[in-house]
Amino acid sequence: MSSILAAGLSSHAIDFTDQGEYLGSSDCIGCHERFYELWSTSHHGKAMEAFSVSLAKTLEPMKEPIQVGEEKFIVEFDEHGGILRSISPCGAEKTWRLRFSFGGRNVRYFLIPMDKGKLQVAPVAYYVHQGKWYDSAGSMVRNFLEGEPQDEALHWTDRQLTFNTSCHDCHVSQLEKNYNPEDDSYTTTWKEPGINCETCHGPAEAHVKAAEEAAAKGEELKDLKLLTFHGDLNLAQRDATCGPCHAKGTILTRDFTPGELYFDHYDLTSYEDRDFWPDGRDLGENYTQTGWMANSCSIAGELECIHCHTSSGRFRFKDNPTQACLPCHKKRVENIHLHSHHAAETGVTCIDCHMPVTAQAFMSRSDHTFRPPSPAASLEFGSPNACNLCHHDKDAMWGDFKAHKKEDMEWADQHVKEWFGTDSGAPILELGRIIQFCRVGNWDKLPEILTYLDSPQCDSPSAVAILRLLNNCPHTEKWPAIRKQLENKHEWVRATAAASLQYCLAPETTKGLLKATSDRYRTVRIRAAGALLDRDLSGYSKEEQAAYEKAHAEYWNSLIIFPDRWSSHYNQGIYHDRMGDPEKSLAAYEKSMELRNDVIQPLINASMVHARSGNSTNAYEMLQKALTIEPENPMVNFNIALLDAEFGKLDEAEKHLRATLKTDPQMAQAAYNLGVLLARDNKPEGFQWLESAAVLVPGNWNYTSSYLYFLSQAGRAAETESVLQKVIETGNATPETYFMLANNYQREGRIAEAIETYKKAKLNPNLPMEAKRAAAQQEQQLRAQ
């Protein structure tokens, strides 16, 4: 592995060597006092600050403890700032010193010192606008719609709420994590709290020295020896500087510097995640980057972050928000009341309708897609809309979108359609329906989904979401459409397509992925290398193999940058397993379990490695541990069922298969196995499950043929025809299904029906060309008789 690591160290990072060392923002005051004042009082400057007596004076004292789980917590101020006191159910007390506060625009979170150098988000937070204290982790629960899997609060000591592990990058400057994996400890340091000037401009030592020398000589400073946004960076580079902290994404390197592009160092979450509604609205979290990627002004290259925001994060147009839309939308700005259909006295602005404010965990955010309001989308998907946030549901701004009343949404929808036409919002509805089809696995709509994926209206966030959700689609006709996206103009889409093609082993896919390992963007190269890991590339050119090896090294480096995160070791376990090294794979999964003993993914994967190595006993032990964590998890129950069957414990296997299908009735593998188990004893329910599996995955001939076999064994061969017809009706049957049905018709002398069956096969776009040709030949022969 050392050769892989060494090969991956090359980077496109900007070299700041000539700028010297980082000094801290205090060295900027001498020449830039006004800018320093603006920065130091901004949300960037106060992204984190020491908890002090002066800060405590800005907070309302807690009047009584807050219950969090089984404990009660209260913050008390003293001459050093403040302490957090906990009271357990048995009356035992514990105290922590409040060390830091971060946030402040809407809420203040607080950090307390824990064992081994960890800084933990305190279990209580402060809502600035109302001066009240509340349960911090409890407020983070997502308010999903009824009928969907619901979110649960993290325990306040969870590693996801450990500053050193999770939330460090966007709150302090020039951080050194200094994690020791031997004892899971930190000696974390940073130059200063908050996001300082040098975070965006680079080290200031050379700049300060040059400025002092120029001043001493009475000369103008011409060479700033500092990165300047407008002098050195283009629009895309400037936006990329803001992106890392304003996104829900995946970090692939630890060496991003201003001037580089976002997808050289990060991947990004899109609408495949339930933190977004199907129509692309987010839940109110700080996921601005995804919305920005869907913003038509941004896509056109006509707008950038610092048009509306200062470098310290302030809104430039606070006193007159409509001016933010100039000069591009001059006519609408000048006629805003005509365009908005709101009278002047309402004070409506462009951003009221196109950037509605919503919130999650008491943190408010503006919608950065700039799309128009769509009450119709609220009616169909449950997402919030600007109309009803004012009429009459302002409380929904704080996360309770269920408070939107149907009659209010219908009223707003009627007005929008009267003003802007019945097709108003149609693109938003179309997107939402496509994403919803993918989310619920409505693969009967696959042709419609793939058509949308290839259409001009499918922007990069939509394409990425569709590609990721298509990972759950069992139909092979998706592969050409996904492969085509390797040539998409947007690197985010190319990267996602590459990752999705891991399970397509066609030679043309391998060729396309090898080409992607030479892509300009590192994220594309990494995803392509990950998809190629366990393929034989010996028959490809030396250039292609060399490009893969370099991308492979980048891929490996992306897996090891966070040794303090369970997911990093989990992904390393997958890597080693795919590379054929079960010993290293199990070691990585074990480390993942040490860091996080309440997640099941490492346990499931480790059980599979044990099973493939012939160690069924250890595999069973891993799954039993997983079952205690998530008793209803379908994958855990399904895999235990398979091992139960292997051990001859058929009653237990049946119990776990039923548990699997109770949670996931669409799991064809479980339906098939339960069907086989029951049909062996000629139980009617077994045949129902076998039929369910055959219809759920009509492209699996094994499911269909097994069902037919058991029908024959039970003396029910007469039902063969209806079974084959049902599978063909799905539109995704295998060639064998068509040919068996047609042959049956021929034996019975039903030639017209045989011809019609061959015709259906011939015209089915989902069948291989060879099968379609054979069906056409059979049809022609029958017609000639």
C-alpha atoms as one frame of an Amber mdcrd trajectory, in Angstrom:
protein
   0.000   0.000   0.000   2.978   2.331   0.454   3.419   2.668  -3.317  -0.208
   3.674  -3.677   0.132   6.288  -0.963   3.282   7.769  -2.452   1.789   7.955
  -5.928  -1.215   9.885  -4.693   0.624  12.727  -3.009   0.726  14.908  -6.110
  -1.778  17.747  -5.874  -2.977  20.777  -7.799  -3.077  22.833  -4.587  -1.937
  26.449  -4.898   1.543  26.989  -3.502   1.497  29.670  -0.796   5.193  29.246
   0.023   6.074  32.727  -1.271   3.523  34.264   1.067   5.348  33.019   4.178
   3.631  32.071   7.419   0.153  32.635   8.790   0.142  35.547  11.227  -3.448
  35.969  12.404  -5.941  38.733  11.726  -4.501  41.084  14.341  -1.605  41.806
  11.953  -4.110  43.214   9.448  -5.370  46.005  11.726  -2.552  48.437  11.069
  -3.454  49.012   7.421  -6.984  47.653   7.234  -8.659  48.854  10.419 -12.083
  49.408   8.829 -12.073  45.989   7.157 -10.920  44.435  10.413 -13.836  46.005
  12.276 -16.296  44.723   9.688 -14.764  41.251   9.778 -14.338  40.916  13.552
 -18.009  41.665  14.208 -19.291  39.476  11.339 -20.581  35.921  11.513 -17.367
  34.773   9.854 -15.284  36.560  12.446 -17.413  35.165  15.254 -17.816  31.668
  13.798 -16.255  30.647  17.099 -15.185  32.665  20.137 -14.051  31.993  23.678
 -16.816  31.835  26.238 -16.206  34.853  28.450 -17.896  36.977  31.098 -18.710
  39.602  28.460 -20.309  36.992  26.220 -22.317  35.592  29.154 -23.763  39.053
  29.765 -25.405  38.910  26.309 -27.329  35.750  27.274 -30.438  35.308  29.378
 -29.651  33.200  32.465 -31.232  29.770  32.614 -34.062  29.771  35.143 -34.428
  26.013  35.471 -32.719  22.848  34.211 -33.610  21.322  30.828 -34.328  17.609
  30.562 -32.203  15.889  27.906 -32.681  12.145  27.876 -32.474  10.914  31.452
 -30.382  13.840  32.683 -31.095  17.461  33.544 -28.721  20.251  32.519 -28.348
  23.857  33.585 -25.876  26.588  32.610 -24.649  28.832  35.411 -22.600  32.002
  34.903 -19.651  32.853  37.151 -16.639  35.140  37.328 -14.822  33.090  34.646
 -17.705  32.825  32.201 -19.909  29.848  32.824 -20.268  26.147  33.633 -22.607
  23.384  32.537 -24.011  21.292  35.370 -25.683  17.906  34.895 -27.906  16.079
  37.353 -28.401  12.344  36.812 -31.579  10.433  37.800 -29.821   9.206  40.935
 -28.871  12.758  41.944 -25.187  12.636  40.976 -23.835  15.910  39.632 -21.102
  16.701  37.133 -19.786  20.039  35.827 -17.919  21.191  32.742 -16.442  24.594
  31.975 -17.976  26.294  28.905 -14.912  26.918  26.717 -16.219  28.228  23.429
 -19.338  29.425  21.683 -20.007  29.157  17.967 -22.818  30.414  15.810 -24.640
  33.522  16.952 -26.773  34.663  14.037 -29.705  32.468  15.071 -28.360  30.154
  17.758 -25.360  29.724  19.967 -23.872  26.301  20.519 -21.314  25.788  23.258
 -18.261  23.554  23.527 -17.175  21.786  26.686 -13.936  19.836  27.278 -14.207
  16.049  27.479 -11.687  13.240  27.920  -8.740  12.848  25.544  -8.812  16.407
  24.269 -12.275  16.193  22.759 -14.452  19.299  22.596 -18.128  18.343  22.693
 -21.187  20.334  21.676 -23.054  20.970  24.927 -26.498  19.345  25.284 -28.178
  22.764  25.618 -28.058  25.648  23.136 -29.337  29.217  23.063 -31.885  30.653
  20.608 -30.745  34.229  20.043 -34.007  35.712  18.740 -36.063  34.711  21.776
 -33.390  34.463  24.431 -34.309  30.903  25.362 -32.352  27.731  26.072 -33.252
  24.389  24.508 -32.153  20.788  23.868 -29.543  21.149  21.105 -29.489  17.560
  19.759 -33.269  17.284  20.056 -33.710  20.348  17.854 -31.746  18.686  15.061
 -34.379  16.012  14.423 -35.618  16.288  10.828 -39.315  16.933  10.495 -40.105
  14.356   7.812 -43.610  13.728   6.510 -45.908  11.184   8.107 -45.570   7.714
   6.618 -41.820   8.127   6.045 -39.075   6.723   8.299 -38.692   9.227  11.096
 -35.523  10.810  12.389 -34.217  10.343  15.929 -32.121  12.621  18.098 -28.455
  11.822  18.597 -27.187  11.413  22.132 -25.376  14.622  22.989 -22.071  12.742
  23.411 -22.231  11.300  19.888 -19.038  11.719  17.834 -21.013  13.595  15.199
 -21.315  16.327  17.833 -17.611  16.251  18.713 -15.966  19.433  17.450 -12.576
  17.830  16.709 -14.217  15.028  14.716 -16.941  16.736  12.736 -17.455  20.498
  12.837 -13.970  22.002  13.041 -13.271  23.141   9.487 -15.818  25.942   9.271
 -15.397  27.563  12.681 -11.679  28.103  13.243  -8.702  29.076  11.094  -5.466
  27.204  10.344  -6.507  24.194  12.390  -4.287  21.245  13.204  -6.446  18.340
  14.349  -3.512  16.307  15.793  -5.461  13.084  16.228  -3.726  10.090  17.821
  -5.361   6.850  16.614  -3.486   4.806  19.213  -5.584   6.123  22.084  -8.306
   8.001  20.183  -7.165  11.366  21.547  -6.718  14.901  20.227  -4.317  17.754
  20.860  -6.117  20.095  18.482  -4.786  23.609  17.876  -5.707  26.544  15.651
  -4.265  29.946  14.835  -7.426  31.775  15.930 -11.154  31.151  16.313 -13.449
  32.297  13.529 -12.786  32.381   9.790  -9.961  34.869   9.457  -8.616  36.953
   6.560  -5.892  34.430   5.744  -8.410  31.637   5.237  -9.324  33.224   1.915
  -6.252  35.309   1.095  -3.511  32.929   2.180  -0.596  33.537   4.619   0.061
  37.225   5.277   3.706  37.241   6.399   5.177  38.264   3.027   2.389  40.779
   2.441   2.890  42.497   5.803   6.649  42.621   5.316   6.312  44.065   1.801
   3.761  46.652   2.988   6.019  47.764   5.835   9.014  48.088   3.499   6.983
  50.065   0.950   5.654  52.380   3.664   9.161  52.976   5.010  10.290  54.021
   1.537   7.157  56.073   0.901   6.336  53.895  -2.097   3.097  52.369  -3.327
   2.757  48.635  -2.685   2.394  47.121  -6.145   3.072  43.433  -5.537   0.686
  42.516  -2.722   2.222  39.048  -2.228  -1.278  37.965  -1.259  -4.084  36.182
  -3.050  -6.737  38.666  -4.158 -10.223  37.573  -5.129 -10.770  39.810  -8.128
  -7.168  40.050  -9.248  -6.197  36.383  -9.048  -9.403  34.324  -9.175 -12.189
  33.895 -11.687 -15.885  33.591 -10.801 -15.826  29.798 -10.441 -12.772  29.951
  -8.165 -14.342  32.627  -5.999 -17.552  30.645  -5.565 -15.543  27.500  -4.829
 -13.891  29.296  -1.910 -17.298  29.701  -0.253 -18.600  26.243  -1.126 -16.834
  23.957   1.386 -18.475  25.534   4.439 -21.892  26.046   2.874 -22.601  22.533
   1.701 -23.586  19.058   2.746 -20.903  17.050   1.062 -18.038  14.582   1.272
 -14.463  15.731   1.829 -12.008  13.904  -0.439  -8.782  15.734   0.441  -7.432
  17.900   3.267  -5.512  20.361   1.099  -8.101  22.672  -0.474  -6.839  26.221
  -0.874  -8.556  29.313  -2.333  -8.187  29.348  -6.089  -8.952  25.671  -6.549
 -12.251  24.271  -7.766 -14.824  22.612  -5.560 -14.935  19.227  -7.284 -11.194
  18.814  -7.048 -11.621  18.272  -3.313 -15.262  17.546  -2.498 -18.304  15.591
  -3.533 -21.775  16.940  -2.817 -25.142  15.663  -1.588 -28.198  16.218  -3.751
 -31.910  15.390  -3.803 -31.316  11.672  -3.260 -31.060  12.633   0.418 -34.220
  13.192   2.449 -32.745  16.457   3.710 -34.176  17.686   0.414 -37.783  17.486
  -0.689 -38.415  15.705  -4.009 -38.788  19.072  -5.756 -35.314  20.149  -4.598
 -36.208  22.463  -1.710 -34.003  21.794   1.293 -35.199  21.364   4.849 -33.669
  24.656   5.907 -30.138  23.458   6.674 -26.969  25.126   5.454 -26.956  23.301
   2.112 -26.583  26.420  -0.011 -24.101  24.843  -2.437 -26.570  22.248  -3.745
 -29.233  24.899  -4.271 -26.652  27.160  -5.883 -25.855  24.447  -8.411 -29.534
  24.552  -9.447 -29.629  28.352  -9.677 -30.128  29.395 -13.304 -28.218  32.676
 -12.787 -25.263  30.756 -11.366 -25.424  28.088 -14.084 -25.296  30.836 -16.727
 -22.169  32.295 -15.096 -23.921  35.622 -14.495 -23.948  35.608 -10.702 -21.510
  34.788  -7.906 -21.611  34.638  -4.123 -19.858  37.949  -3.534 -22.303  39.841
  -5.727 -24.771  39.604  -2.834 -22.442  38.921   0.097 -19.353  40.636   1.408
 -16.290  38.546   2.150 -17.315  38.611   5.822 -20.694  37.105   4.922 -22.932
  40.159   5.241 -25.779  40.745   2.786 -24.781  43.754   0.725 -28.361  44.794
  -0.051 -29.951  44.589   3.381 -31.511  48.060   3.086 -32.894  47.459  -0.424
 -32.911  43.735  -1.295 -34.408  44.177  -4.766 -31.208  45.916  -5.870 -29.456
  42.551  -5.623 -31.207  41.501  -8.837 -29.707  44.326 -10.890 -28.610  44.821
 -13.559 -29.943  41.618 -15.118 -33.599  41.988 -14.076 -34.019  45.750 -14.316
 -37.580  45.694 -15.714 -38.888  43.397 -13.002 -37.137  45.306 -10.260 -38.659
  48.555 -11.490 -42.088  46.914 -11.785 -41.901  44.594  -8.813 -45.468  45.264
  -7.700 -46.815  44.469 -11.159 -44.657  41.347 -11.426 -45.392  40.105  -7.901
 -49.097  41.098  -7.909 -48.549  42.575  -4.436 -49.361  46.163  -3.574 -46.600
  48.592  -2.621 -47.720  48.739   1.011 -46.947  45.038   1.426 -43.250  45.840
   1.033 -42.694  42.660  -0.946 -39.183  42.141  -2.378 -37.683  39.780  -4.935
 -36.108  37.617  -2.272 -39.391  37.203  -0.390 -40.711  35.075  -3.257 -37.531
  33.684  -4.819 -35.450  33.143  -1.659 -37.976  32.164   1.026 -36.512  31.614
   4.460 -36.948  28.265   6.192 -35.156  26.800   9.173 -33.865  23.591  10.697
 -32.689  23.325  14.296 -33.595  27.020  14.780 -31.090  28.021  12.067 -32.736
  29.972   9.242 -31.537  29.795   5.654 -32.622  31.362   2.365 -33.430  29.203
  -0.660 -30.566  29.811  -3.103 -32.181  28.123  -6.117 -34.077  31.395  -6.814
 -36.924  29.332  -8.262 -40.457  30.771  -8.217 -42.968  29.797  -5.522 -44.883
  26.610  -6.260 -47.885  25.936  -4.026 -48.687  23.051  -6.386 -45.426  21.375
  -5.305 -46.399  21.873  -1.671 -49.712  20.153  -2.337 -48.024  17.237  -4.084
 -44.778  16.764  -2.142 -45.256  18.565   1.177 -42.421  21.044   0.619 -42.733
  24.658   1.844 -43.451  27.542  -0.494 -42.997  31.304  -0.251 -46.698  32.078
  -0.669 -47.842  30.092   2.335 -44.904  31.072   4.504 -46.672  34.449   4.560
 -50.262  33.304   3.960 -50.856  32.140   6.671 -48.109  30.008   8.075 -45.083
  32.015   9.191 -44.348  29.430  11.884 -43.563  26.926   9.136 -40.425  28.960
   8.521 -39.012  27.282  11.632 -39.310  23.770  10.285 -42.898  22.656  10.838
 -43.992  22.488   7.204 -46.906  20.250   8.217 -48.513  23.453   9.445 -49.180
  24.447   5.813 -52.959  24.070   5.557 -54.368  22.422   2.451 -56.956  25.129
   1.918 -54.241  27.813   2.095 -52.069  25.968  -0.422 -55.005  25.498  -2.796
 -55.848  29.205  -2.467 -52.244  30.184  -3.247 -52.023  27.711  -6.129 -55.157
  29.192  -7.689 -53.732  32.734  -7.537 -50.343  31.714  -8.939 -52.009  30.004
 -11.895 -54.296  32.974 -12.515 -51.294  35.338 -12.530 -48.662  33.273 -14.303
 -50.615  30.627 -16.236 -51.722  27.076 -15.583 -48.259  25.756 -16.489 -46.607
  27.850 -13.781 -44.262  25.642 -11.790 -44.538  22.736 -14.256 -40.753  22.132
 -14.340 -40.686  21.954 -10.526 -43.509  19.415 -10.520 -41.862  17.353 -13.243
 -38.602  17.185 -11.297 -40.384  16.308  -8.064 -42.279  13.465  -9.701 -39.164
  12.025 -11.281 -37.269  12.124  -7.965 -40.257  10.630  -6.152 -40.488   7.777
  -8.706 -36.832   7.007  -7.983 -37.172   7.306  -4.216 -40.073   4.859  -3.955
 -38.670   2.487  -6.588 -41.417   2.998  -9.149 -39.299   1.483 -11.914 -42.275
   1.097 -14.238 -41.490   4.762 -14.881 -37.887   3.985 -15.857 -38.266   5.100
 -19.506 -39.679   8.414 -18.281 -36.885   8.753 -15.719 -34.146   8.066 -18.269
 -35.712  10.462 -20.764 -35.671  13.223 -18.137 -32.065  12.392 -17.216 -31.030
  13.030 -20.824 -33.123  16.172 -21.270 -31.884  19.798 -21.305 -33.986  20.696
 -18.251 -32.116  18.154 -16.118 -29.535  20.284 -14.295 -26.594  18.842 -12.389
 -28.254  18.417  -8.942 -31.210  16.639 -10.572 -28.988  14.377 -12.675 -26.839
  13.487  -9.665 -29.884  12.616  -7.564 -31.368  10.440 -10.309 -28.082   8.619
 -10.906 -27.640   7.861  -7.216 -31.229   6.703  -6.800 -30.896   4.501  -9.882
 -28.437   2.428  -7.857 -31.547   0.774  -6.397 -33.007   0.003  -9.845 -32.584
  -3.680 -10.836 -33.177  -3.182 -14.573 -30.159  -3.456 -16.849 -31.538  -1.044
 -19.457 -30.392   1.774 -17.173 -26.722   1.156 -17.963 -26.459   2.821 -21.402
 -28.197   5.935 -20.036 -25.858   6.081 -17.036 -22.811   5.421 -19.193 -23.791
   8.340 -21.426 -23.504  10.651 -18.409 -19.763   9.982 -18.290 -19.648  12.579
 -21.078 -21.839  15.113 -19.259 -20.493  18.665 -19.350 -20.624  18.919 -15.560
 -17.922  17.207 -13.511 -20.314  16.475 -10.631 -22.534  14.431 -12.942 -19.575
  12.645 -14.534 -18.273  11.681 -11.104 -21.650  10.371  -9.994 -22.116   8.386
 -13.195 -18.685   6.824 -12.687 -19.566   5.760  -9.147 -22.907   4.335 -10.310
 -21.225   2.184 -12.976 -19.392   0.047 -10.425 -21.860  -2.787 -10.985 -21.930
  -2.632 -14.787 -19.169  -4.907 -16.078 -19.728  -4.374 -19.799 -16.484  -3.743
 -21.745 -17.741  -0.363 -22.979 -18.317   0.660 -19.352 -14.778  -0.293 -18.357
 -13.470   1.679 -21.331 -15.500   4.736 -20.322 -14.354   4.512 -16.702 -10.718
   4.260 -17.745 -11.147   7.433 -19.754 -12.677   9.079 -16.666  -9.530   8.309
 -14.638  -7.829  11.024 -16.718 -10.575  13.593 -16.131  -9.556  17.155 -15.271
 -11.400  16.913 -11.942 -10.124  14.780  -9.101 -13.612  13.823  -7.879 -14.330
  12.233 -11.273 -11.000  10.384 -11.225 -11.603   9.110  -7.691 -15.109   7.854
  -8.434 -13.936   6.169 -11.626 -11.061   4.455  -9.820 -13.448   3.230  -7.141
 -15.704   1.696  -9.781 -12.754  -0.061 -11.447 -11.160  -1.525  -8.321 -11.737
  -5.233  -8.874 -11.629  -5.365 -12.694  -8.983  -7.051 -14.800  -7.317  -4.249
 -16.748  -4.442  -6.271 -18.147  -5.773  -6.068 -21.692  -5.845  -2.270 -21.796
  -3.100   0.101 -22.924  -0.204   1.164 -20.721  -1.494   4.742 -20.794  -4.905
   3.649 -19.555  -3.403   1.486 -16.831  -1.096   4.312 -15.726  -4.009   6.747
 -15.504  -5.911   4.209 -13.429  -2.984   3.698 -11.036  -2.730   7.447 -10.405
  -6.469   7.718  -9.843  -6.338   4.613  -7.665  -3.794   6.354  -5.431  -6.053
   9.411  -5.169  -8.955   7.124  -4.314  -7.006   5.424  -1.530  -5.881   8.766
  -0.096  -9.510   9.902   0.044 -10.230   6.938   2.336  -7.533   7.654   4.932
  -7.823  11.407   5.586 -10.140  10.956   8.589  -8.708   8.216  10.838 -11.027
   9.429  13.635 -14.241   8.639  11.720 -15.863   5.215  11.708 -16.999   5.691
   8.112 -13.402   6.050   6.900 -12.441   2.655   8.273 -15.704   1.187   7.018
 -14.881   2.367   3.493 -11.352   1.023   3.862 -12.909  -2.330   4.759 -14.914
  -2.270   1.532 -11.753  -1.356  -0.386  -9.689  -4.232   1.007 -12.553  -6.670
   0.476 -12.841  -5.682  -3.180  -9.063  -5.944  -3.528  -9.233  -9.524  -2.277
  -7.646  -9.033   1.153 -10.156 -10.313   3.746  -7.694 -10.004   6.636  -7.164
  -6.264   6.125 -10.849  -5.839   5.405 -11.866  -7.372   8.723  -9.258  -5.301
  10.577 -10.689  -2.122   9.068 -14.248  -3.117   9.968 -13.106  -3.895  13.510
 -11.574  -0.416  13.843 -14.773   1.081  12.498 -16.731  -0.787  15.195 -14.377
   0.493  17.884 -15.070   4.081  16.909 -18.801   3.548  16.574 -20.443   0.539
  18.238 -24.031   1.487  17.439 -24.025   1.290  13.639 -24.654  -1.918  11.762
 -22.934  -1.400   8.406 -19.466  -2.635   9.511 -21.077  -5.622  11.225 -23.048
  -6.605   8.123 -20.049  -6.256   5.828 -17.743  -8.104   8.217 -20.270 -10.938
   8.397 -20.196 -11.205   4.602 -16.387 -11.363   4.579 -16.494 -14.124   7.208
 -19.155 -16.008   5.243 -17.157 -15.887   2.005 -14.104 -17.109   3.940 -16.103
 -20.120   5.125 -16.421 -18.879   8.708 -20.199 -19.009   9.075 -20.033 -18.995
  12.878 -18.264 -15.615  13.006 -20.592 -14.286  10.303 -23.588 -15.304  12.417
 -22.090 -13.656  15.511 -21.633 -10.358  13.666 -25.212 -10.391  12.423 -26.562
 -11.167  15.893 -24.758  -8.070  17.188 -26.281  -6.043  14.373 -29.710  -7.429
  15.211 -29.476  -6.135  18.782 -28.811  -2.640  17.364 -31.527  -2.661  14.683
 -33.926  -5.586  15.258 -36.094  -4.691  12.268 -33.333  -4.027   9.747 -34.179
  -5.980   6.570 -30.584  -6.672   5.467 -29.649  -8.020   8.895 -32.708 -10.256
   9.073 -32.223 -11.458   5.505 -28.588 -12.442   5.999 -29.337 -14.153   9.304
 -32.078 -16.076   7.506 -29.590 -17.332   4.917 -27.229 -18.532   7.649 -30.110
 -20.098   9.563 -30.972 -22.057   6.436 -27.322 -23.078   6.058 -27.335 -24.351
   9.647 -30.603 -26.233   9.027 -32.602 -23.937  11.331 -35.464 -23.548   8.866
 -38.010 -22.262  11.386 -35.607 -19.462  12.365 -34.897 -18.763   8.708 -38.620
 -18.394   8.032 -39.010 -16.047  11.008 -36.230 -13.743   9.838 -37.398 -13.771
   6.226 -40.853 -12.714   7.404 -39.262  -9.935   9.494 -37.347  -8.818   6.397
 -40.456  -8.635   4.237 -42.459  -6.897   6.932 -39.969  -4.019   6.826 -39.156
  -4.220   3.114 -41.907  -5.992   1.161 -40.144  -5.067  -2.088 -37.022  -7.154
  -1.369 -37.274  -9.744  -4.106 -34.437 -11.881  -2.712 -36.275 -12.341   0.570
 -39.563 -13.059  -1.218 -37.848 -15.655  -3.392 -36.136 -17.416  -0.478 -39.284
 -17.437   1.659 -41.213 -18.689  -1.354 -38.798 -21.563  -1.917 -38.858 -22.427
   1.781 -42.660 -22.618   1.927 -43.325 -24.008  -1.573 -41.165 -27.037  -0.783
 -43.947 -28.045   1.587 -46.571 -27.057  -0.989 -47.846 -24.183   1.163 -50.002
 -21.762  -0.873 -48.255 -18.754   0.642 -44.974 -19.971  -0.798 -46.316 -19.700
  -4.331 -47.518 -16.157  -3.599 -44.034 -15.110  -2.521 -42.444 -16.793  -5.557
 -44.787 -14.890  -7.845 -43.994 -11.672  -5.986 -40.257 -12.185  -6.555 -40.772
 -12.975 -10.257 -42.844  -9.832 -10.793 -40.624  -7.587  -8.664 -37.520  -8.548
 -10.654 -38.779  -9.882 -13.985 -35.269  -9.627 -15.366 -34.134 -12.492 -13.110
 -34.964 -15.687 -14.992 -34.012 -17.781 -11.962 -36.948 -16.328 -10.025 -39.425
 -17.024 -12.827 -38.105 -20.512 -13.645 -38.086 -21.528  -9.972 -41.695 -20.439
  -9.616 -42.621 -22.500 -12.686 -40.698 -25.496 -11.345 -42.579 -25.506  -8.046
 -45.898 -25.102  -9.867 -45.030 -28.137 -11.967 -44.004 -30.144  -8.899 -47.318
 -29.282  -7.278 -49.305 -30.391 -10.341 -50.186 -26.819 -11.245 -48.413 -26.584
 -14.600 -51.592 -25.199 -16.118 -50.824 -21.912 -14.357 -47.575 -21.484 -16.310
 -49.201 -19.386 -18.999 -50.654 -16.780 -16.618 -47.343 -16.545 -14.741 -45.380
 -15.875 -17.926 -47.959 -13.327 -19.056 -47.740 -11.420 -15.754 -43.971 -11.251
 -15.958 -44.062 -10.089 -19.599 -46.609  -7.401 -18.705 -43.949  -5.691 -16.549
 -42.046  -4.827 -19.744 -38.788  -6.078 -18.226 -38.995  -9.841 -18.710 -36.024
 -11.881 -19.863 -35.839 -13.351 -23.399 -36.417 -16.814 -21.880 -39.808 -15.689
 -20.608 -41.007 -14.662 -24.069 -39.634 -17.745 -25.786 -41.097 -20.172 -23.239
 -44.555 -18.626 -23.542 -44.376 -18.610 -27.341 -43.217 -22.242 -27.402 -46.112
 -23.228 -25.158 -48.513 -21.519 -27.556 -46.937 -23.335 -30.524 -47.263 -26.750
 -28.870 -50.952 -26.043 -28.297 -51.422 -24.874 -31.876 -52.137 -21.272 -30.840
 -49.981 -19.819 -33.596 -51.499 -16.324 -33.598 -50.712 -15.904 -29.906 -47.170
 -17.237 -30.430 -46.663 -14.712 -33.243 -47.924 -11.896 -31.011 -45.551 -12.945
 -28.216 -42.535 -12.977 -30.564 -43.647  -9.579 -31.866 -43.685  -8.155 -28.318
 -40.176  -9.480 -27.767 -38.996  -8.039 -31.074 -40.319  -4.584 -30.175 -39.171
  -4.553 -26.537 -36.364  -1.954 -26.298 -35.147  -3.536 -23.065 -34.147  -6.876
 -24.644 -30.664  -7.514 -26.065 -30.437  -7.072 -29.827 -29.540 -10.733 -30.294
 -32.746 -11.839 -28.546 -34.830  -9.359 -30.557 -33.379 -10.696 -33.808 -34.120
 -14.280 -32.784 -37.703 -13.324 -31.896 -38.122 -11.584 -35.261 -36.885 -14.696
 -37.073 -39.304 -16.922 -35.155 -42.161 -14.546 -35.890 -41.306 -14.525 -39.602
 -41.119 -18.317 -39.769 -44.520 -18.715 -38.123 -46.114 -16.151 -40.427 -44.686
 -18.062 -43.436 -46.318 -21.337 -42.402
